[in-house]
PDB file of C-alpha atoms in Angstrom:
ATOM      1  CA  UNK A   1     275.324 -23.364  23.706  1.00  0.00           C
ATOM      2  CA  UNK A   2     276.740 -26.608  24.817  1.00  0.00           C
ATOM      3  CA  UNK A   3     275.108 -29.044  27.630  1.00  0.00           C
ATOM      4  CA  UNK A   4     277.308 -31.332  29.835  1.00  0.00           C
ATOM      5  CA  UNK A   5     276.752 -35.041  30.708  1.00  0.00           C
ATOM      6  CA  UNK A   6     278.531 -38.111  31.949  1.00  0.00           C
ATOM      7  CA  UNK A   7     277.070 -41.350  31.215  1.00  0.00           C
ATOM      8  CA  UNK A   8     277.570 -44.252  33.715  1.00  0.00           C
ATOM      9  CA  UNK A   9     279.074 -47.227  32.659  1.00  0.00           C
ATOM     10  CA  UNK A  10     280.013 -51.158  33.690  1.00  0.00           C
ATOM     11  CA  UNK A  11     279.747 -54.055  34.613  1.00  0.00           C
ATOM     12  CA  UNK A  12     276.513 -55.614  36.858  1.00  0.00           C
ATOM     13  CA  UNK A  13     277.123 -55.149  40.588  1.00  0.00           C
ATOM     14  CA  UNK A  14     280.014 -52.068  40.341  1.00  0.00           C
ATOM     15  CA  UNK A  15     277.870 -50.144  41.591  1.00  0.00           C
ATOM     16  CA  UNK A  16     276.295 -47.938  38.998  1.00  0.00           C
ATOM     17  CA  UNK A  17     273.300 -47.189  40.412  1.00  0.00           C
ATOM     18  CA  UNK A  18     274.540 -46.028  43.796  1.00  0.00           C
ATOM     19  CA  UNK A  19     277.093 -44.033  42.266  1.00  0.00           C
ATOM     20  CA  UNK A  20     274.389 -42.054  40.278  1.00  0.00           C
ATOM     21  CA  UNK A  21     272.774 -41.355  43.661  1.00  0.00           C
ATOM     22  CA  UNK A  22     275.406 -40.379  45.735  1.00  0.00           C
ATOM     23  CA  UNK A  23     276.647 -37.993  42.714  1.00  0.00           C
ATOM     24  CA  UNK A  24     272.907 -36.545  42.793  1.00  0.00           C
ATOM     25  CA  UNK A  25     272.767 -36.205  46.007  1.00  0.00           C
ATOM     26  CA  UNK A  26     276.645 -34.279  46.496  1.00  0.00           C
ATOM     27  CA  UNK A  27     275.051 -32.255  43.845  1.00  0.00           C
ATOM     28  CA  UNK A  28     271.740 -31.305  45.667  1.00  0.00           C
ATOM     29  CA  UNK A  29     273.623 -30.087  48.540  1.00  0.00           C
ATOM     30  CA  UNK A  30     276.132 -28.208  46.962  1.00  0.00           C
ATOM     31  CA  UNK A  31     273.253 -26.183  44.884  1.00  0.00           C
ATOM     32  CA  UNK A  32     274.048 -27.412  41.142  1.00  0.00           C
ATOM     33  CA  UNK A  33     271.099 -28.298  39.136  1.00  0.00           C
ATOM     34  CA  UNK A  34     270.877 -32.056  37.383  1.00  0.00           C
ATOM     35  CA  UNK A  35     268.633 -33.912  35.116  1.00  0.00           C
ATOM     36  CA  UNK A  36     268.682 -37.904  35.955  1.00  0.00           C
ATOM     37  CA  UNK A  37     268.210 -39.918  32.936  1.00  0.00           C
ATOM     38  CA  UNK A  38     267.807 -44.143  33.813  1.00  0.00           C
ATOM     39  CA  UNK A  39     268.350 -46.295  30.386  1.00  0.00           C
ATOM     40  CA  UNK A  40     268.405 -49.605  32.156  1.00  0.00           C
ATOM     41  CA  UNK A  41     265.125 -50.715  31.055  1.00  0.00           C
ATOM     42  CA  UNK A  42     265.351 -53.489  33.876  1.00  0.00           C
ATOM     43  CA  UNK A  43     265.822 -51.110  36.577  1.00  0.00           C
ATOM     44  CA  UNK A  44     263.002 -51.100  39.344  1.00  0.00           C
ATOM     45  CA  UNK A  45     263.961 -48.779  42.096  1.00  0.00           C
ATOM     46  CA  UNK A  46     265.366 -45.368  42.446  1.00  0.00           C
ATOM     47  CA  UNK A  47     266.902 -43.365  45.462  1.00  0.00           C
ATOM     48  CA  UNK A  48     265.921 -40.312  42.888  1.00  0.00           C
ATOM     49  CA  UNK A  49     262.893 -40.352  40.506  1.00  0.00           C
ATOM     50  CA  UNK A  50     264.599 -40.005  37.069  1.00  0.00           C
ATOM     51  CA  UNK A  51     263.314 -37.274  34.772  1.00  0.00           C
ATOM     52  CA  UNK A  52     263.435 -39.310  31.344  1.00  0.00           C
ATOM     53  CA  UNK A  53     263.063 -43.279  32.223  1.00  0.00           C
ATOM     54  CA  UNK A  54     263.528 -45.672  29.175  1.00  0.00           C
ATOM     55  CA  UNK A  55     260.797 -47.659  30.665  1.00  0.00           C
ATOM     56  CA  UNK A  56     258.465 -45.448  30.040  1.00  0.00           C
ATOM     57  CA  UNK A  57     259.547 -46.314  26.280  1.00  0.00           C
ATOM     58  CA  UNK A  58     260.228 -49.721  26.544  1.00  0.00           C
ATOM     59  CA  UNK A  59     261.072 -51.774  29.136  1.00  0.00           C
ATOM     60  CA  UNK A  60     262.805 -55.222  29.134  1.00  0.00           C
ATOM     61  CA  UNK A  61     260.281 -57.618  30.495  1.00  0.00           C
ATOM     62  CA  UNK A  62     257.633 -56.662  27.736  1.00  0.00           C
ATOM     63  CA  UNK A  63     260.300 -57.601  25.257  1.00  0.00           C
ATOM     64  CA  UNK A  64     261.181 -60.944  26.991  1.00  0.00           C
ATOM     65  CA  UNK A  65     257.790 -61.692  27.175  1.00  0.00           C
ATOM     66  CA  UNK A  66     256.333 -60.426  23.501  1.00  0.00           C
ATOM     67  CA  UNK A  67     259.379 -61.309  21.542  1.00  0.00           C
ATOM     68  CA  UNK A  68     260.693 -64.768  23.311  1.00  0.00           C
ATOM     69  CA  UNK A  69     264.007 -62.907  23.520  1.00  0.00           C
ATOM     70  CA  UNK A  70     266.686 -63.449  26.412  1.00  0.00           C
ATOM     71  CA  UNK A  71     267.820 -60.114  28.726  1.00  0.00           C
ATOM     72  CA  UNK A  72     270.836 -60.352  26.546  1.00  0.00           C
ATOM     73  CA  UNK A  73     269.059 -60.096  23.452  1.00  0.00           C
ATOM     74  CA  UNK A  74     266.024 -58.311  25.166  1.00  0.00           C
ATOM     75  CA  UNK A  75     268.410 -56.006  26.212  1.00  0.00           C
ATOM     76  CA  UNK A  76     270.033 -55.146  22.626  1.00  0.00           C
ATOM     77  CA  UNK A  77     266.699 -54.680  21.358  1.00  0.00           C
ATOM     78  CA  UNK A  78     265.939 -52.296  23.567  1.00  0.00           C
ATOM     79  CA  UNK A  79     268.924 -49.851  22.939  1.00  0.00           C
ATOM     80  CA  UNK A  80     267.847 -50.541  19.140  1.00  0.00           C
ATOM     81  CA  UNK A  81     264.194 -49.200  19.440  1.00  0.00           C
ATOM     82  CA  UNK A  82     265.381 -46.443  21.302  1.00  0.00           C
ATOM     83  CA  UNK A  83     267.845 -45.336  18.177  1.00  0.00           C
ATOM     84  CA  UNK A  84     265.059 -45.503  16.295  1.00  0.00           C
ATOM     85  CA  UNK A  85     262.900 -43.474  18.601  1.00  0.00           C
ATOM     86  CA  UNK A  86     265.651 -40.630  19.192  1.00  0.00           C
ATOM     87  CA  UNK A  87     263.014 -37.664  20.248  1.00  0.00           C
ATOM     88  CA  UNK A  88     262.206 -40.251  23.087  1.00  0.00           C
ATOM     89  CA  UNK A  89     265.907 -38.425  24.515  1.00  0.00           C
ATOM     90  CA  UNK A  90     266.204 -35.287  22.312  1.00  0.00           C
ATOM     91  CA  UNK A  91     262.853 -33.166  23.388  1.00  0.00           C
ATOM     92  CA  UNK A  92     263.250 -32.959  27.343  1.00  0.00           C
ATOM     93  CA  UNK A  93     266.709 -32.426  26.672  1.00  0.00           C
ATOM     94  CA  UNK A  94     266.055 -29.725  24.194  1.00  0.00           C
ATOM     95  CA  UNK A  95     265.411 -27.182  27.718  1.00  0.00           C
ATOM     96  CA  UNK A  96     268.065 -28.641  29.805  1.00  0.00           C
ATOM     97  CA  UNK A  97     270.628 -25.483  30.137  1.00  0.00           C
ATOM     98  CA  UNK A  98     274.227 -25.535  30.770  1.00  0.00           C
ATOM     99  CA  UNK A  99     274.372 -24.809  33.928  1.00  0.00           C
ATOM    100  CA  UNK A 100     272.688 -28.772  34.484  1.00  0.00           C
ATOM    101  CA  UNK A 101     274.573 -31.720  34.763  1.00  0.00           C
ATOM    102  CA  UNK A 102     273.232 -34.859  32.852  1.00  0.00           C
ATOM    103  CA  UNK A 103     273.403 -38.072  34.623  1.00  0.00           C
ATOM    104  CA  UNK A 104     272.848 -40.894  32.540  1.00  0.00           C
ATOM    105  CA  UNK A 105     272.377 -44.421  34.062  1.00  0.00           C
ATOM    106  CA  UNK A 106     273.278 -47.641  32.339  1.00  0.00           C
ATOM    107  CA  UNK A 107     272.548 -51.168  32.115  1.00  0.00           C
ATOM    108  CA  UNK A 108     275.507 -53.578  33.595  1.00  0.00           C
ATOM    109  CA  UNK A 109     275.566 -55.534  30.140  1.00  0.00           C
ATOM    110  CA  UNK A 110     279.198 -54.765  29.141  1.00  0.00           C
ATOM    111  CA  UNK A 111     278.508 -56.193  25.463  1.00  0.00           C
ATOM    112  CA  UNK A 112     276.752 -52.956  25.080  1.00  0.00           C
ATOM    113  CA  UNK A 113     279.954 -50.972  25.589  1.00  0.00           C
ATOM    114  CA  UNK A 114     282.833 -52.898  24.420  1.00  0.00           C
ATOM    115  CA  UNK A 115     280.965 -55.235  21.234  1.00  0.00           C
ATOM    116  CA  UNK A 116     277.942 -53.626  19.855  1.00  0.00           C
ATOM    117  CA  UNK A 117     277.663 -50.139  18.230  1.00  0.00           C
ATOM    118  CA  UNK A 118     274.741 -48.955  19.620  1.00  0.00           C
ATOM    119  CA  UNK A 119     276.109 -47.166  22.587  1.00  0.00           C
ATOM    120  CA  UNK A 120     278.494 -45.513  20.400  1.00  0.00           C
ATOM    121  CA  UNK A 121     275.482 -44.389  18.216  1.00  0.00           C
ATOM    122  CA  UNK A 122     273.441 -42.686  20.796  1.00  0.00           C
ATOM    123  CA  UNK A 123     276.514 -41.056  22.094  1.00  0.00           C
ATOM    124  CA  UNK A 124     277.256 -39.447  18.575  1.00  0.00           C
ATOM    125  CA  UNK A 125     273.596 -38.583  18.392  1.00  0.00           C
ATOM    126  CA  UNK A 126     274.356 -36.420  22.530  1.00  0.00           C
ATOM    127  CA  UNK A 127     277.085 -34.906  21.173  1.00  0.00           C
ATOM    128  CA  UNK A 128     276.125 -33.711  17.379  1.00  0.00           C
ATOM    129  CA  UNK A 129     273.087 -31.598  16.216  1.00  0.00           C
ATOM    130  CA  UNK A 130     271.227 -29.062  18.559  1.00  0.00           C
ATOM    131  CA  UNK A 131     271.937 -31.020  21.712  1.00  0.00           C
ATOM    132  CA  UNK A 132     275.567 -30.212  21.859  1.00  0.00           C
ATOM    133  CA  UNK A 133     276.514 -32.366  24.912  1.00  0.00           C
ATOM    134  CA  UNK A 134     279.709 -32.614  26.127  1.00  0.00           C
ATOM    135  CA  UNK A 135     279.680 -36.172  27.754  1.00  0.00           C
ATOM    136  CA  UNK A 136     282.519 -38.283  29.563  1.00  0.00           C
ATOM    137  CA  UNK A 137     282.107 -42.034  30.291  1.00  0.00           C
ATOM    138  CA  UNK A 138     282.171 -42.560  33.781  1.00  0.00           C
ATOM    139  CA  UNK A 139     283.331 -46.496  33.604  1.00  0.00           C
ATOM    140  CA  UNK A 140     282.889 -48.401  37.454  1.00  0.00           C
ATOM    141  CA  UNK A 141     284.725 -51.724  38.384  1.00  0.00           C
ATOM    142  CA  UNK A 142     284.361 -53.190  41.429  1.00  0.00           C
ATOM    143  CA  UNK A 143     287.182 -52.692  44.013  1.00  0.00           C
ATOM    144  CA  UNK A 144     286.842 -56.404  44.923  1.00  0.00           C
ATOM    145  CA  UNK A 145     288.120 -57.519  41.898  1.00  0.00           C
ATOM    146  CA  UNK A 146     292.105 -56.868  42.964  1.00  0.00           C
ATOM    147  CA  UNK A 147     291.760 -59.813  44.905  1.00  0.00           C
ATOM    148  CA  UNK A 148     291.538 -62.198  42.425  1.00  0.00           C
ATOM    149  CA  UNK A 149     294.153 -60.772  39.666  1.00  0.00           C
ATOM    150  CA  UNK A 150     293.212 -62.086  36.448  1.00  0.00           C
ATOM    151  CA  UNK A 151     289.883 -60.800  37.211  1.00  0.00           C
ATOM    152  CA  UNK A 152     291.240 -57.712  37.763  1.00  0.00           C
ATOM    153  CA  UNK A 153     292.939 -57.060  34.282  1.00  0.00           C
ATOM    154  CA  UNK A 154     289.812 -58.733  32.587  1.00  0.00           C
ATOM    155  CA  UNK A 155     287.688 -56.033  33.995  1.00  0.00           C
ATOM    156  CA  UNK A 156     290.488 -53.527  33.052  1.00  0.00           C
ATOM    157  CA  UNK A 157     290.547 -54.913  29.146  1.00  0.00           C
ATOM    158  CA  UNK A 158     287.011 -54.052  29.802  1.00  0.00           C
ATOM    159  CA  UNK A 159     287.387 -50.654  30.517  1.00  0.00           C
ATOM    160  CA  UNK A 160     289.683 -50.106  27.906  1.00  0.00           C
ATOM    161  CA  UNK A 161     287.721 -51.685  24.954  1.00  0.00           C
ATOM    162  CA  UNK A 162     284.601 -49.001  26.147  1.00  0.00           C
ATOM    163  CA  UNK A 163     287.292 -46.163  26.072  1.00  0.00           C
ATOM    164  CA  UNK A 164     288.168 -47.186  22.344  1.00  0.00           C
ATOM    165  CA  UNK A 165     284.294 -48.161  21.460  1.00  0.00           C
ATOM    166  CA  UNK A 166     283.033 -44.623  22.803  1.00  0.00           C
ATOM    167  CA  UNK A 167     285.738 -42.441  21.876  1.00  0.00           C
ATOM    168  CA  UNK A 168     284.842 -39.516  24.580  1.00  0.00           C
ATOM    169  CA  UNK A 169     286.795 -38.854  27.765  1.00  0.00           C
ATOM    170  CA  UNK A 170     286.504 -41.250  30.132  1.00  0.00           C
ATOM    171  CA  UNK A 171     287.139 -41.638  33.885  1.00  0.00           C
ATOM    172  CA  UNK A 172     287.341 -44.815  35.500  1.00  0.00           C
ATOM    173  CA  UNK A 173     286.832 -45.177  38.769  1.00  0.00           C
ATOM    174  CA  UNK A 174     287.043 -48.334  41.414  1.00  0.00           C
ATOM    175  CA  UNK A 175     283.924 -48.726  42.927  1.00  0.00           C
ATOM    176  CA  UNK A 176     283.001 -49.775  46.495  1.00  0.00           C
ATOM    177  CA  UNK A 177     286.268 -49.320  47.994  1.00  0.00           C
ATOM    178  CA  UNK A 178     285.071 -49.471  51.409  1.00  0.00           C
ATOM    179  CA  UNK A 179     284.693 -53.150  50.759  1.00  0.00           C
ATOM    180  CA  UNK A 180     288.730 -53.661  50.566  1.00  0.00           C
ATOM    181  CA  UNK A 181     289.558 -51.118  53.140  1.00  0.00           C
ATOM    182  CA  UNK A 182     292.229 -52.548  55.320  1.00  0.00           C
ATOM    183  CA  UNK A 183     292.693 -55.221  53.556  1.00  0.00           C
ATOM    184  CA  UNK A 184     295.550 -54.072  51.425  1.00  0.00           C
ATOM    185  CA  UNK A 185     298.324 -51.884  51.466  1.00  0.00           C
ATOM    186  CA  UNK A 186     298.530 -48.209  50.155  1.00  0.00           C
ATOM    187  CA  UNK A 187     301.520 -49.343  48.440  1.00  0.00           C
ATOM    188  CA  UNK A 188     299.916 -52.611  46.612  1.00  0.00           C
ATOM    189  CA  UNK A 189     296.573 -50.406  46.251  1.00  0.00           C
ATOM    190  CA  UNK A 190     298.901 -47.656  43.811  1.00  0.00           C
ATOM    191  CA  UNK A 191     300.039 -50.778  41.271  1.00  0.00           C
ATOM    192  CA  UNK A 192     296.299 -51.510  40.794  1.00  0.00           C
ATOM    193  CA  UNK A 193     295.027 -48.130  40.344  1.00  0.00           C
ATOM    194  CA  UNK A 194     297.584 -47.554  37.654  1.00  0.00           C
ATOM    195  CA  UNK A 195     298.049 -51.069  36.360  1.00  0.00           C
ATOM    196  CA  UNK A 196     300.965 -52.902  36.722  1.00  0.00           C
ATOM    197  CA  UNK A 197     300.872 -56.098  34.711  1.00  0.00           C
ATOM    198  CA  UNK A 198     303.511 -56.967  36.985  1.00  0.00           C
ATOM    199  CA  UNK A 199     301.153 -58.238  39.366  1.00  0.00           C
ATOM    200  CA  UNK A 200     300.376 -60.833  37.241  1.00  0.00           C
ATOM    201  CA  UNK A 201     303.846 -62.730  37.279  1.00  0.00           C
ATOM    202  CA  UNK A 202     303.883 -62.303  41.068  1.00  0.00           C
ATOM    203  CA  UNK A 203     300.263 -64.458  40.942  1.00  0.00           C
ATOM    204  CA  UNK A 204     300.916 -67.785  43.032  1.00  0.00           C
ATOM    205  CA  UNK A 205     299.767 -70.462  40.684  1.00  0.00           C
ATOM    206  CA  UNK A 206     297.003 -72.762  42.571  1.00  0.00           C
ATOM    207  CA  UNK A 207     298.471 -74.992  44.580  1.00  0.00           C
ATOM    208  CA  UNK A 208     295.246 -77.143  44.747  1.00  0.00           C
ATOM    209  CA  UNK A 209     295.633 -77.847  40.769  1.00  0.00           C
ATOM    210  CA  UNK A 210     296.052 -81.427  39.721  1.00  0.00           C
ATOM    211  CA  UNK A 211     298.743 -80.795  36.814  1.00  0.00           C
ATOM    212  CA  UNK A 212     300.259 -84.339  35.893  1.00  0.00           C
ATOM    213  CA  UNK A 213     303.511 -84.439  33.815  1.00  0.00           C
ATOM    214  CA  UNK A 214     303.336 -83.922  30.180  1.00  0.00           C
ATOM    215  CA  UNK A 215     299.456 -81.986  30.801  1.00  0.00           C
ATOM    216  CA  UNK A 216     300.774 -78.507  31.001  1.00  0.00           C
ATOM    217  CA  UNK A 217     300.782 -77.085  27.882  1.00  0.00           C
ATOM    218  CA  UNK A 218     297.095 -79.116  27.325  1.00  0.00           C
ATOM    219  CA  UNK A 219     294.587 -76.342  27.595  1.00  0.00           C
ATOM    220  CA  UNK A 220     292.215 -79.160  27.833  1.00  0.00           C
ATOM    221  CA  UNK A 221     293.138 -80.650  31.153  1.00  0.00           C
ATOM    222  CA  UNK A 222     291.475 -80.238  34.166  1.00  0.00           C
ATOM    223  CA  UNK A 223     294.301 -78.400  36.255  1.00  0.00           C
ATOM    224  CA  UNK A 224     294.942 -76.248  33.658  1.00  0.00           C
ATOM    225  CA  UNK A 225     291.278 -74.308  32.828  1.00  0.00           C
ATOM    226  CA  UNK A 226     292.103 -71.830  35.232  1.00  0.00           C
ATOM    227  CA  UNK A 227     295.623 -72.617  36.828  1.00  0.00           C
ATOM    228  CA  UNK A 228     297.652 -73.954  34.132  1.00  0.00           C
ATOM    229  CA  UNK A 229     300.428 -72.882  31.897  1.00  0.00           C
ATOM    230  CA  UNK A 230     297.916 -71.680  29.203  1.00  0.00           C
ATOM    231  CA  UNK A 231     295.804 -69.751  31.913  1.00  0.00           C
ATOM    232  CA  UNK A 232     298.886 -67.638  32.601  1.00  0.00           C
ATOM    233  CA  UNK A 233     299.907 -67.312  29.176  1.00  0.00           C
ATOM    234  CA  UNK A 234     296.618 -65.757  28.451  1.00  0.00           C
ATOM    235  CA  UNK A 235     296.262 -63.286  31.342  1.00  0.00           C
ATOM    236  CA  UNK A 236     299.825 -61.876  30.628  1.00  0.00           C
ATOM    237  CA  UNK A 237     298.744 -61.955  27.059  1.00  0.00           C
ATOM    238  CA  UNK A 238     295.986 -59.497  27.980  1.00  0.00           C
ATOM    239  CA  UNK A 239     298.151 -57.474  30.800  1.00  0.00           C
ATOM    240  CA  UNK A 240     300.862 -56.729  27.929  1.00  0.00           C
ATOM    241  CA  UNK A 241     298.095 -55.196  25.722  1.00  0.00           C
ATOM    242  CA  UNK A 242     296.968 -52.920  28.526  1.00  0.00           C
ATOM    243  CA  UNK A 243     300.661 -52.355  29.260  1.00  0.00           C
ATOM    244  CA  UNK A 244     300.906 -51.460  25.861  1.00  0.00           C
ATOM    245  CA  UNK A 245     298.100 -49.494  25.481  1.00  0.00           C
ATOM    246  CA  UNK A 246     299.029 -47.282  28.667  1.00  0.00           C
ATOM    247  CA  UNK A 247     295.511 -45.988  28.685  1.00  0.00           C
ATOM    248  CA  UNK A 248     294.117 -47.081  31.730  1.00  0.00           C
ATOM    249  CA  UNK A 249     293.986 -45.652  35.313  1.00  0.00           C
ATOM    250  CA  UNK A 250     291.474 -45.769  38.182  1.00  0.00           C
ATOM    251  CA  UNK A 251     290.479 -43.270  40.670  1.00  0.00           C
ATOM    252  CA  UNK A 252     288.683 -44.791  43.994  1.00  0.00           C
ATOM    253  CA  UNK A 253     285.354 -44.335  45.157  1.00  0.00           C
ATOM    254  CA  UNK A 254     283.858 -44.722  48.300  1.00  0.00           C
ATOM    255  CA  UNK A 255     280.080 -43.262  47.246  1.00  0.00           C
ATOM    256  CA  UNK A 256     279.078 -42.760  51.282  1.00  0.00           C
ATOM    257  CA  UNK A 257     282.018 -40.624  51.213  1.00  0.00           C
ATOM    258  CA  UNK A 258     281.135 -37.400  50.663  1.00  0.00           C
ATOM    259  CA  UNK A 259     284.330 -36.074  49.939  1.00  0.00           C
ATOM    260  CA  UNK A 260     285.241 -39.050  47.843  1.00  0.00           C
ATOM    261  CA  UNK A 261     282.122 -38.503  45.657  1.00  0.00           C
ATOM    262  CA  UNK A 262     283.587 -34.785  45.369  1.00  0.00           C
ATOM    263  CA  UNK A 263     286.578 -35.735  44.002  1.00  0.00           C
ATOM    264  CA  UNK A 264     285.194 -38.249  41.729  1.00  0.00           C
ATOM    265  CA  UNK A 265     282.946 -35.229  40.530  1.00  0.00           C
ATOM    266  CA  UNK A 266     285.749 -32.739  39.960  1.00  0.00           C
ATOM    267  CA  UNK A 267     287.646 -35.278  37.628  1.00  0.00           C
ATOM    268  CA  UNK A 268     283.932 -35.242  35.492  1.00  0.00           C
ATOM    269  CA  UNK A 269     283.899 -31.664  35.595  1.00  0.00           C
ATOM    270  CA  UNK A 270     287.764 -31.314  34.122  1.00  0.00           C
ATOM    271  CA  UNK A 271     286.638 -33.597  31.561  1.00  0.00           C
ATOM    272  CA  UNK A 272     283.849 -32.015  30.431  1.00  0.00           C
ATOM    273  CA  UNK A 273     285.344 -28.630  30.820  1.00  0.00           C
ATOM    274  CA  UNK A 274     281.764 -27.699  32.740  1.00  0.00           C
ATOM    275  CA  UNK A 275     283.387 -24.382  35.177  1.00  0.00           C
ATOM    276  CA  UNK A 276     284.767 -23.128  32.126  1.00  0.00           C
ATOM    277  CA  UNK A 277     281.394 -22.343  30.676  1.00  0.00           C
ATOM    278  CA  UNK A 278     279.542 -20.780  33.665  1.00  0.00           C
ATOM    279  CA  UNK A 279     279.345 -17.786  34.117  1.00  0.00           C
ATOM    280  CA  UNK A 280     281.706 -16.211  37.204  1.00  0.00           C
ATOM    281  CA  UNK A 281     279.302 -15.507  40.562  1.00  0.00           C
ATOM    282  CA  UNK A 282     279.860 -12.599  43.029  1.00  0.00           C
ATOM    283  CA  UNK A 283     279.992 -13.601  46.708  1.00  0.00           C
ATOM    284  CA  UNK A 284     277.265 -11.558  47.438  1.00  0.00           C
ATOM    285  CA  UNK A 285     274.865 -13.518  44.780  1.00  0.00           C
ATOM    286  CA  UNK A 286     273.662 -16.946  46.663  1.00  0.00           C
ATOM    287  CA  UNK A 287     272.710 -14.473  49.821  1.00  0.00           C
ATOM    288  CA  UNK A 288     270.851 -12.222  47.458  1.00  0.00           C
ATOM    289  CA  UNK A 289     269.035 -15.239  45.893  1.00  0.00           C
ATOM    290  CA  UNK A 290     267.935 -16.765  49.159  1.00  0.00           C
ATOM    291  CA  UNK A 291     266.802 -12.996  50.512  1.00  0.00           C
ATOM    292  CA  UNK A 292     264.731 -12.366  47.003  1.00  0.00           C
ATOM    293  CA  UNK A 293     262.878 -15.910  47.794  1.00  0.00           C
ATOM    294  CA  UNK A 294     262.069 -14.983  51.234  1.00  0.00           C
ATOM    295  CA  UNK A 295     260.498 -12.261  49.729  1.00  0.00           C
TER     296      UNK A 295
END
């Protein structure tokens, strides 16, 4: 019997957290059962009480404090006791049933997902043996980031390094789009969400940059760190390889949309193939349920 997960992925500040909320809650009210697993081992506070925390393993500020180690590092060493510690995960999933959807929360440490194998370890270990998950990556990037371009395409190289790391199906979706809502155009908006590296040659170069003749092509020089010749040369570098590539796409998310978190859902559950696996219900059989508890 298989289980069905998405794990919840990016950057710090996309939104991860919030997502994994709203996507509770849309589930609550539409009847469908979830377990809420947090492995942020930093995180504090919860809209919904997770029912496996990492922190009741390990948490990050013991390690900081007991092993001199940075969050960074803190962080790493973290994910690494956990692999060693696997039942910590395994047991209270052992009962979870297929007709539950696993939420698994991140940390926003993107080394985790597009450097180190350790991420790609404990997704193996879901996926294999008597767990039998089938698991998506849910990846978030901030909506804000199409206003500054090369940020943009950093953040997609991003997404597309954790789509090669994890090997699973993956669904990325821009986060907080309610924070660029009127500012630009449905048009513009469609060469972002498919990525048009385009975009980049259109980028007006800074015209606050101090470039003197003969500095251009001097990586070195002070107009040129993030404005020069080099600059450019480097972001179109990076929005060919996406271009090549042709992996990436984003869907939008609004999470105090309702319907938006719906849709963002649906994409999950086509990835996951979740509706094939339940079993078909009879009009009649949510009216019988709720009649049979009254009793």
């Amino acid at each position: 019997m298989s289980k069905y997960g998405t794990i919840v992925v990016g950057p710090a500040g996309a939104g991860k957290t919030t997502f994994c909320s709203a996507l509770i809650s849309h589930l609550r009210a539409n009847k469908r059962s979830c377990f809420y697993i947090n492995l942020d081992p930093a995180a504090e506070e919860f809209a919904y009480e997770p029912d496996v925390d990492i922190k009741d393993l390990i948490s990050l500020e013991d390690v900081m404090e007991e092993m001199g180690l940075g969050p960074n590092g803190g962080l790493i060493y973290c994910f690494e006791f956990l692999l060693d510690n696997l039942d910590f995960l395994t047991e209270p999933l052992e009962t979870v049933t297929e007709e539950y959807l696993i939420v698994i929360d991140m940390p926003g440490q993107i080394e985790l997902y597009t450097h180190v194998p350790i991420l790609p370890a404990l997704v193996k270990h879901l996926m294999r043996g008597s767990l039998n998950i089938n698991i998506c990556a849910a990846y978030l990037l901030e909506a804000t980031f199409i206003v500054d371009r090369p940020k943009f395409f950093a953040g997609t190289l991003s997404a597309m390094s954790a789509m090669l790391m994890l090997e699973i199906p993956h669904v990325n979706i821009l986060s907080k789009m309610d924070l660029v809502k009127g500012t630009i155009a449905r048009r513009d908006l469609k060469r972002f969400i498919h990525p048009d590296v385009g975009l980049l040659d259109e980028e007006v170069p800074d015209s606050t940059s101090h470039d003197t003749p003969g500095d251009d092509d001097d990586p070195y020089a002070a107009g040129n760190v993030m404005g020069g010749s080099s600059f450019r040369r480097l972001n179109r570098a990076v929005g060919q390889l996406i271009d090549d590539f042709s992996m990436v796409s984003f869907l939008q998310l609004d999470a105090q949309d309702e319907d938006s978190v719906g849709a963002i859902l649906a994409y999950i559950d086509d990835a996951i193939q979740y509706h094939e696996a339940q079993e078909p219900k009879e009009p009649n059989d949510e009216i019988d349920t709720d009649m049979g508890d009254r009793d």
